[in-house]
Amino acid sequence: MAAQSPSTRLLETAEKISQGAEAKIYRAQLHPSSSHGDQAVEQILLKYRFHKQYRHPSLDASLTKSRVAGEARALIRCLRSGVNVPGIRMVDAAEGILGIEWIDGKSVRFLLGGGAEGEEEIEETTDEPQEDVPPEEDTLQEYGISQDALMGLIGTEIAKMHQADIIHGDLTTSNMMLRHPSTRKGLQLVLIDFGLAYTSTLVEDKAVDLYVLERAFSSTHPESEPLFAGVMKAYETKMGKDWAPISRRLDDVRLRGRKRSMVG
Amino acid sequence: MQSFHYPHLPSEYSNVHVALFTDVTNSAEIRSRIVRAAQLEGPDGETEREAVSFAFLDARLICSLLHLQTAVYQAILAQVQGTIRTKTVHSEILWALNPTNNISEAIRRYGVADTTAALIVVRICSPELENVEQLMRTVVSGKLSPLDGLADITDWSSVKKYYKLNGEPALKAVAKDPARERALVEEIVTSSVAMKSVMA
């Protein structure tokens, strides 16, 4: 076995983009340009589940391997079911690295201007001349899609995923991206980060998946109830007859949820 | 022939040379040479094995350069990490391309057959090895063609059959648009090749 894994060496030359609790994200070019040097080679995103010091080493090794494997399997199931997800480009489970297609675009969270990023803009009144269009609206305009239409895309995509009995496990607006219309595949809503995904036919699991998204919406994007309603409308349309049981379950889950006790 | 250098891979596997030969006339001879090279012993065996030390792939089953590069990369990774399933890194490419774990099936489907007309030839080696194109031409009797011709050669129905994509929901959705369907098939196939090492 090589002293230093090739994937580790690849990471050294890659551009670090962000770091979460679970993984470091890099941008890299896996395959070199050819000797002919004609076309541009596509970039990929490398998700590196780094060694966690707080875990026992053997547990860390096996957990990392199974997370990478689980994410890859969820992605391939989605691809086969027609759900928009990034394609897989390289898997090195032993090192905890997953290479996926680079999505040229922005996260839905960014485009809706949620959380800390958008706080300043929200207080502006409409009396302000010319500059009264919030920056986040501008970016969405650049993509040529309205917020309502975007909600429709989200609802449709999640419905496709649930119809394939795939539960995302971490549905938030940060885990959805909008591919820029100028790219080869064009404007597309892409679901990302399937690290916590699993397969289930249970209505309960689908309802919880939706509830997680509902809570994420309300905590990240203030006054977003109408937006989420738009997501649900599109989800309902796409699901067809399967919507009713999920809808009932979702109501139950809402009653059950955190900080819902009627006790004083 | 195109050559790719991977600086982060160990030197002995860091150069990948890929060539497309069309109108191949000696496929049967190439195949018997490979079989014989595996059986021969001693120094003669060594030289013969070295002479055919390439991956000979049926070009009709390769969807794109990316598809091929993904298989090549996973093969090299397996070799470097000691998880290789076949005898050489070149045969590992054939294994990587096949959706199942059956090595004989992989060689039968994706390798050179007596009637193969278009061949993709791959050599994985160190940067020290020169004249790779010449080494290829010595073995293959055919026309060396530019790799962009690959798109026209792909036998999409065979690809779909081997990967069991014919009833797949994703394909039903784009059935009316052949260009989009081909792009989707290429995406699924490339992704499958990439994640084969962790497939359940």
XYZ file of C-alpha atoms in Angstrom:
464
model
C 0.000 0.000 0.000
C 1.278 3.489 -0.819
C 2.712 5.551 2.015
C 0.397 8.429 1.252
C -2.907 7.773 -0.419
C -3.357 9.348 -3.875
C -6.595 10.863 -2.683
C -4.795 12.658 0.133
C -2.336 14.067 -2.381
C -5.251 15.153 -4.555
C -6.711 17.079 -1.626
C -3.438 18.907 -1.122
C -3.760 20.535 -4.520
C -7.503 21.058 -4.291
C -9.189 24.337 -3.359
C -10.829 24.191 0.062
C -14.303 25.649 -0.067
C -15.918 25.048 3.279
C -15.907 22.898 6.329
C -18.804 21.461 8.227
C -18.907 19.373 11.364
C -18.732 16.210 9.368
C -16.737 16.942 6.258
C -14.424 19.348 4.455
C -15.480 20.387 0.983
C -12.978 20.978 -1.825
C -13.121 21.908 -5.462
C -10.708 20.110 -7.766
C -10.033 18.906 -11.244
C -9.716 15.132 -11.091
C -8.770 14.296 -14.654
C -6.089 16.404 -16.306
C -6.480 18.176 -19.614
C -5.207 15.930 -22.362
C -1.947 16.257 -24.209
C -3.970 17.882 -26.958
C -5.120 20.449 -24.431
C -8.281 21.251 -26.325
C -11.360 21.097 -24.146
C -11.871 22.371 -20.635
C -12.096 19.498 -18.181
C -14.953 19.468 -15.706
C -14.345 20.282 -12.061
C -15.561 18.115 -9.251
C -16.519 18.576 -5.643
C -14.632 16.478 -3.132
C -16.362 15.685 0.124
C -13.738 14.599 2.630
C -15.048 13.053 5.820
C -11.997 13.725 7.926
C -10.872 11.684 10.918
C -12.819 12.599 14.037
C -10.560 12.771 17.056
C -13.391 12.245 19.485
C -14.290 8.862 18.040
C -12.554 5.572 18.715
C -10.308 4.965 15.662
C -11.844 1.694 14.528
C -15.354 3.039 14.988
C -14.365 6.190 13.090
C -12.931 4.159 10.215
C -15.962 1.948 9.809
C -18.452 4.773 10.288
C -16.728 6.985 7.730
C -16.600 4.160 5.207
C -20.272 3.359 5.649
C -21.307 7.027 5.440
C -19.448 7.452 2.146
C -20.912 4.210 0.844
C -24.408 5.150 2.015
C -24.236 8.530 0.359
C -22.989 7.057 -2.906
C -25.734 4.430 -2.931
C -28.413 7.020 -2.222
C -27.113 9.183 -5.067
C -27.160 6.327 -7.566
C -30.699 5.350 -6.535
C -31.778 8.940 -7.048
C -30.122 9.082 -10.458
C -31.883 5.907 -11.555
C -35.197 7.285 -10.328
C -34.849 10.568 -12.176
C -34.242 12.776 -9.134
C -31.881 15.675 -9.856
C -28.720 15.008 -7.885
C -25.034 15.473 -8.638
C -23.421 12.595 -10.527
C -20.708 10.552 -8.834
C -17.191 10.962 -10.181
C -14.871 9.194 -7.719
C -15.215 7.112 -4.577
C -12.428 6.373 -2.097
C -14.297 4.930 0.875
C -11.117 3.905 2.690
C -9.989 7.537 2.866
C -13.502 8.903 3.368
C -13.600 10.855 0.112
C -16.529 11.166 -2.270
C -16.043 12.995 -5.554
C -19.205 14.355 -7.151
C -20.179 16.507 -10.091
C -19.549 20.212 -9.565
C -22.827 22.107 -9.626
C -22.431 25.580 -11.087
C -24.966 27.585 -9.154
C -26.032 28.699 -5.694
C -27.817 27.120 -2.803
C -31.499 27.863 -2.382
C -30.674 29.239 1.050
C -28.428 31.830 -0.539
C -30.926 32.691 -3.254
C -33.718 33.212 -0.756
C -31.393 35.330 1.352
C -31.939 33.578 4.619
C -30.420 33.780 8.073
C -27.500 35.973 8.953
C -26.854 36.922 5.349
C -30.194 38.557 4.686
C -30.939 40.154 8.032
C -29.996 43.723 7.144
C -32.020 43.840 3.945
C -35.308 42.717 5.439
C -35.797 45.913 7.450
C -35.692 48.177 4.380
C -38.958 49.860 3.479
C -40.266 50.152 -0.036
C -40.020 53.950 0.020
C -36.372 53.735 -0.912
C -35.704 54.761 -4.523
C -34.173 52.411 -7.120
C -32.075 50.344 -4.683
C -35.145 48.856 -3.037
C -34.797 45.468 -4.763
C -33.121 43.244 -2.128
C -29.844 41.720 -3.394
C -31.178 38.183 -3.004
C -34.059 38.912 -5.350
C -31.583 40.142 -7.935
C -29.643 36.901 -7.884
C -32.819 34.914 -8.298
C -33.718 37.145 -11.231
C -30.365 36.297 -12.738
C -31.550 32.705 -12.789
C -34.743 33.703 -14.533
C -37.115 32.166 -12.041
C -39.577 33.535 -9.503
C -39.631 32.467 -5.861
C -42.960 30.737 -6.439
C -41.671 28.787 -9.414
C -38.612 27.830 -7.380
C -40.867 26.468 -4.637
C -42.620 24.455 -7.314
C -39.339 22.912 -8.446
C -38.467 22.026 -4.858
C -41.808 20.365 -4.176
C -41.624 18.381 -7.404
C -38.089 17.159 -6.770
C -38.791 16.038 -3.194
C -41.908 14.245 -4.427
C -39.846 12.374 -7.039
C -37.422 11.377 -4.323
C -40.137 10.149 -1.972
C -41.817 8.269 -4.795
C -38.548 6.358 -5.118
C -38.794 5.655 -1.360
C -35.663 7.641 -0.631
C -35.635 9.739 2.533
C -33.142 12.609 2.457
C -32.779 12.914 6.220
C -31.514 16.492 6.233
C -33.791 18.568 4.049
C -32.848 22.209 4.378
C -32.504 25.052 1.903
C -28.721 24.745 2.239
C -28.973 21.230 0.821
C -30.697 22.334 -2.359
C -28.982 24.073 -5.232
C -30.170 25.827 -8.327
C -28.042 25.075 -11.373
C -27.370 28.234 -13.361
C -29.290 28.440 -16.675
C -26.082 29.088 -18.609
C -24.739 25.601 -17.832
C -25.003 22.630 -20.166
C -27.821 21.009 -18.202
C -29.583 24.352 -17.746
C -31.738 25.597 -14.883
C -32.347 22.706 -12.500
C -33.092 22.229 -8.843
C -30.481 19.815 -7.500
C -30.714 18.048 -4.148
C -27.360 17.549 -2.442
C -25.827 16.073 0.715
C -27.279 12.595 1.022
C -25.050 11.732 3.966
C -28.028 10.951 6.181
C -30.235 9.432 3.499
C -31.884 6.020 3.724
C -34.561 3.950 2.034
C -38.041 3.708 3.481
C -41.565 3.109 2.280
C -43.076 4.392 5.520
C -45.390 7.372 5.385
C -43.995 8.393 8.781
C -40.473 8.817 7.418
C -41.651 10.906 4.484
C -43.752 13.091 6.732
C -40.812 13.636 9.078
C -38.605 14.478 6.088
C -41.091 17.191 5.105
C -41.400 18.417 8.674
C -37.632 18.841 8.915
C -37.819 21.022 5.817
C -40.715 23.006 7.226
C -38.794 23.752 10.416
C -35.671 24.592 8.417
C -37.638 27.037 6.292
C -39.165 28.849 9.225
C -35.902 29.094 11.137
C -33.689 30.140 8.226
C -36.041 32.316 6.192
C -38.337 34.534 8.241
C -41.997 34.795 7.191
C -41.604 31.949 4.738
C -44.908 30.157 5.424
C -46.321 31.051 1.989
C -43.101 29.782 0.400
C -43.319 26.438 2.149
C -47.006 26.262 1.213
C -45.895 26.554 -2.399
C -43.502 23.649 -1.905
C -46.305 21.538 -0.442
C -48.659 22.396 -3.276
C -46.184 21.172 -5.885
C -45.387 18.109 -3.750
C -49.089 17.300 -3.540
C -49.532 17.635 -7.286
C -46.587 15.376 -8.086
C -47.464 12.754 -5.472
C -51.025 12.333 -6.666
C -52.958 9.786 -4.667
C -50.070 9.162 -2.269
C -50.389 12.669 -0.883
C -53.377 12.053 1.411
C -51.777 9.631 3.896
C -48.595 11.710 4.003
C -50.594 14.876 4.593
C -52.413 13.297 7.545
C -49.173 12.006 9.003
C -47.554 15.402 8.595
C -50.304 16.962 10.701
C -49.623 14.348 13.391
C -45.891 14.991 13.245
C -46.470 18.739 13.584
C -48.456 18.175 16.743
C -45.724 15.921 18.056
C -42.774 18.134 17.233
C -40.304 19.951 19.471
C -41.596 22.555 21.902
C -45.156 21.605 21.187
C -46.203 20.651 24.675
C -49.480 22.177 25.779
C -48.198 22.044 29.332
C -47.381 25.449 30.772
C -3.872 9.006 -29.023
C -4.307 11.252 -25.993
C -2.139 11.199 -22.891
C -3.054 12.236 -19.373
C -0.679 12.776 -16.494
C -1.965 12.515 -12.924
C 0.593 14.217 -10.631
C -1.052 12.954 -7.457
C -0.907 9.256 -8.442
C 2.202 7.136 -7.763
C 4.686 7.540 -10.588
C 4.343 4.017 -12.032
C 0.622 4.597 -12.665
C 0.616 8.314 -13.292
C 0.472 8.307 -17.095
C -2.653 7.189 -18.899
C -2.593 6.848 -22.690
C -5.861 6.377 -24.559
C -6.315 5.628 -28.255
C -9.295 4.823 -30.458
C -8.727 2.416 -33.340
C -11.487 1.984 -35.909
C -11.673 -0.540 -38.774
C -9.652 -3.018 -36.722
C -8.826 -6.129 -38.758
C -6.845 -8.308 -36.340
C -9.116 -8.502 -33.274
C -9.027 -12.301 -33.237
C -5.240 -12.232 -33.334
C -5.054 -9.708 -30.471
C -7.370 -11.812 -28.362
C -5.377 -15.011 -28.924
C -2.161 -13.139 -28.177
C -3.545 -12.046 -24.811
C -4.655 -15.592 -23.982
C -1.296 -17.024 -25.022
C 0.637 -14.361 -23.114
C -1.159 -15.357 -19.931
C -0.174 -19.011 -20.444
C 3.442 -18.667 -21.613
C 6.190 -19.044 -19.064
C 9.734 -17.804 -18.782
C 11.335 -14.788 -20.474
C 9.339 -15.298 -23.698
C 6.179 -15.061 -21.657
C 7.460 -11.871 -20.046
C 8.141 -10.150 -23.361
C 4.831 -11.245 -24.834
C 2.935 -10.073 -21.750
C 4.743 -6.751 -21.961
C 3.862 -6.418 -25.650
C 0.135 -6.758 -24.956
C 0.207 -4.904 -21.647
C -2.767 -2.724 -22.547
C -6.470 -2.684 -21.846
C -8.271 -3.568 -25.078
C -11.855 -2.345 -24.804
C -14.830 -2.670 -27.114
C -15.336 0.975 -28.083
C -19.075 0.472 -28.623
C -19.624 0.081 -24.906
C -17.836 3.254 -23.825
C -20.240 6.188 -23.470
C -17.704 8.987 -23.255
C -14.134 9.871 -22.347
C -15.302 10.704 -18.825
C -16.868 7.252 -18.508
C -13.560 5.690 -19.523
C -11.455 7.951 -17.297
C -13.672 7.152 -14.317
C -13.118 3.414 -14.834
C -9.373 3.890 -15.332
C -9.079 6.002 -12.193
C -10.988 3.528 -10.010
C -8.785 0.715 -11.402
C -5.597 2.602 -10.492
C -7.006 3.431 -7.059
C -7.743 -0.257 -6.421
C -4.230 -1.205 -7.525
C -2.604 1.394 -5.274
C -4.760 0.540 -2.259
C -4.343 -3.200 -2.661
C -8.033 -3.882 -3.290
C -7.554 -4.970 -6.907
C -9.721 -7.951 -7.923
C -8.148 -8.967 -11.210
C -4.539 -9.699 -12.146
C -3.418 -6.388 -13.594
C -4.450 -2.771 -13.501
C -5.433 -3.083 -17.196
C -7.783 -5.995 -16.594
C -9.151 -4.093 -13.602
C -10.416 -1.439 -16.031
C -12.590 -4.093 -17.669
C -13.875 -5.155 -14.259
C -14.653 -1.544 -13.364
C -16.677 -1.083 -16.541
C -18.918 -4.097 -15.907
C -21.881 -3.635 -13.559
C -21.486 -7.089 -11.948
C -18.649 -8.703 -10.002
C -18.088 -11.496 -12.499
C -14.601 -11.083 -13.979
C -15.084 -13.486 -16.912
C -18.268 -11.713 -17.855
C -16.492 -8.360 -17.753
C -13.760 -9.598 -20.079
C -16.293 -11.219 -22.374
C -18.494 -8.128 -22.600
C -16.046 -5.241 -22.520
C -12.866 -6.875 -23.790
C -11.747 -7.546 -27.331
C -13.741 -10.245 -29.156
C -12.889 -11.920 -32.457
C -15.280 -9.607 -34.295
C -14.532 -6.292 -32.579
C -14.258 -3.518 -35.164
C -13.550 -0.512 -32.956
C -11.110 -0.752 -30.070
C -10.152 1.591 -27.282
C -6.616 0.838 -26.166
C -5.439 2.080 -22.763
C -1.949 1.972 -21.298
C -1.253 2.875 -17.667
C 2.448 3.422 -17.033
C 5.112 5.695 -15.651
C 6.177 8.854 -17.495
C 9.420 7.041 -18.365
C 7.715 4.891 -20.980
C 7.924 6.567 -24.360
C 6.577 5.772 -27.820
C 3.396 4.328 -26.393
C 1.520 5.147 -29.579
C 4.081 3.168 -31.540
C 3.745 0.224 -29.143
C -0.007 0.299 -29.706
C 0.300 0.446 -33.475
C 2.554 -2.599 -33.388
C -0.216 -4.646 -31.840
C -3.362 -3.238 -33.439
C -4.071 -3.272 -37.168
C -6.552 -0.492 -37.579
C -7.022 3.210 -38.125
C -5.963 5.463 -35.277
C -8.849 7.941 -34.929
C -9.509 11.041 -32.806
C -11.316 10.307 -29.549
C -14.233 12.638 -30.349
C -15.367 9.983 -32.791
C -16.280 7.864 -29.779
C -19.723 9.455 -29.465
C -20.807 8.079 -32.846
C -19.636 4.568 -32.095
C -21.480 3.985 -28.814
C -24.053 1.197 -28.932
C -26.545 2.755 -26.542
C -28.987 -0.147 -26.517
C -26.284 -2.564 -25.353
C -25.156 -0.118 -22.698
C -28.728 0.206 -21.455
C -29.177 -3.559 -21.497
C -26.042 -4.316 -19.463
C -26.899 -1.653 -16.892
C -30.560 -2.720 -16.794
C -31.761 0.796 -17.572
C -34.628 -0.104 -19.858
C -37.454 0.090 -17.335
C -35.857 2.717 -15.146
C -38.104 5.666 -14.108
C -35.408 8.184 -14.971
C -35.322 7.036 -18.577
C -39.084 6.929 -18.930
C -39.145 10.622 -18.109
C -36.794 11.571 -20.965
C -37.724 8.862 -23.463
C -38.939 11.391 -26.020
C -35.657 13.279 -26.258
C -32.833 10.990 -27.500
C -30.076 13.496 -26.753
C -31.209 13.952 -23.168
C -31.707 10.213 -22.769
C -28.146 9.528 -23.912
C -26.803 12.178 -21.547
C -28.755 10.599 -18.700
C -27.541 7.090 -19.563
C -23.967 8.381 -19.645
C -24.473 10.022 -16.252
C -25.930 6.895 -14.628
C -23.282 4.630 -16.146
C -20.367 6.899 -15.205
C -21.702 7.312 -11.656
C -22.210 3.546 -11.357
C -18.627 2.887 -12.430
C -17.378 5.458 -9.905
C -19.251 3.956 -6.956
C -18.899 0.275 -7.825
C -16.401 -0.258 -5.010
C -19.139 0.540 -2.465
C -22.128 -0.958 -4.243
C -24.053 -3.217 -1.871
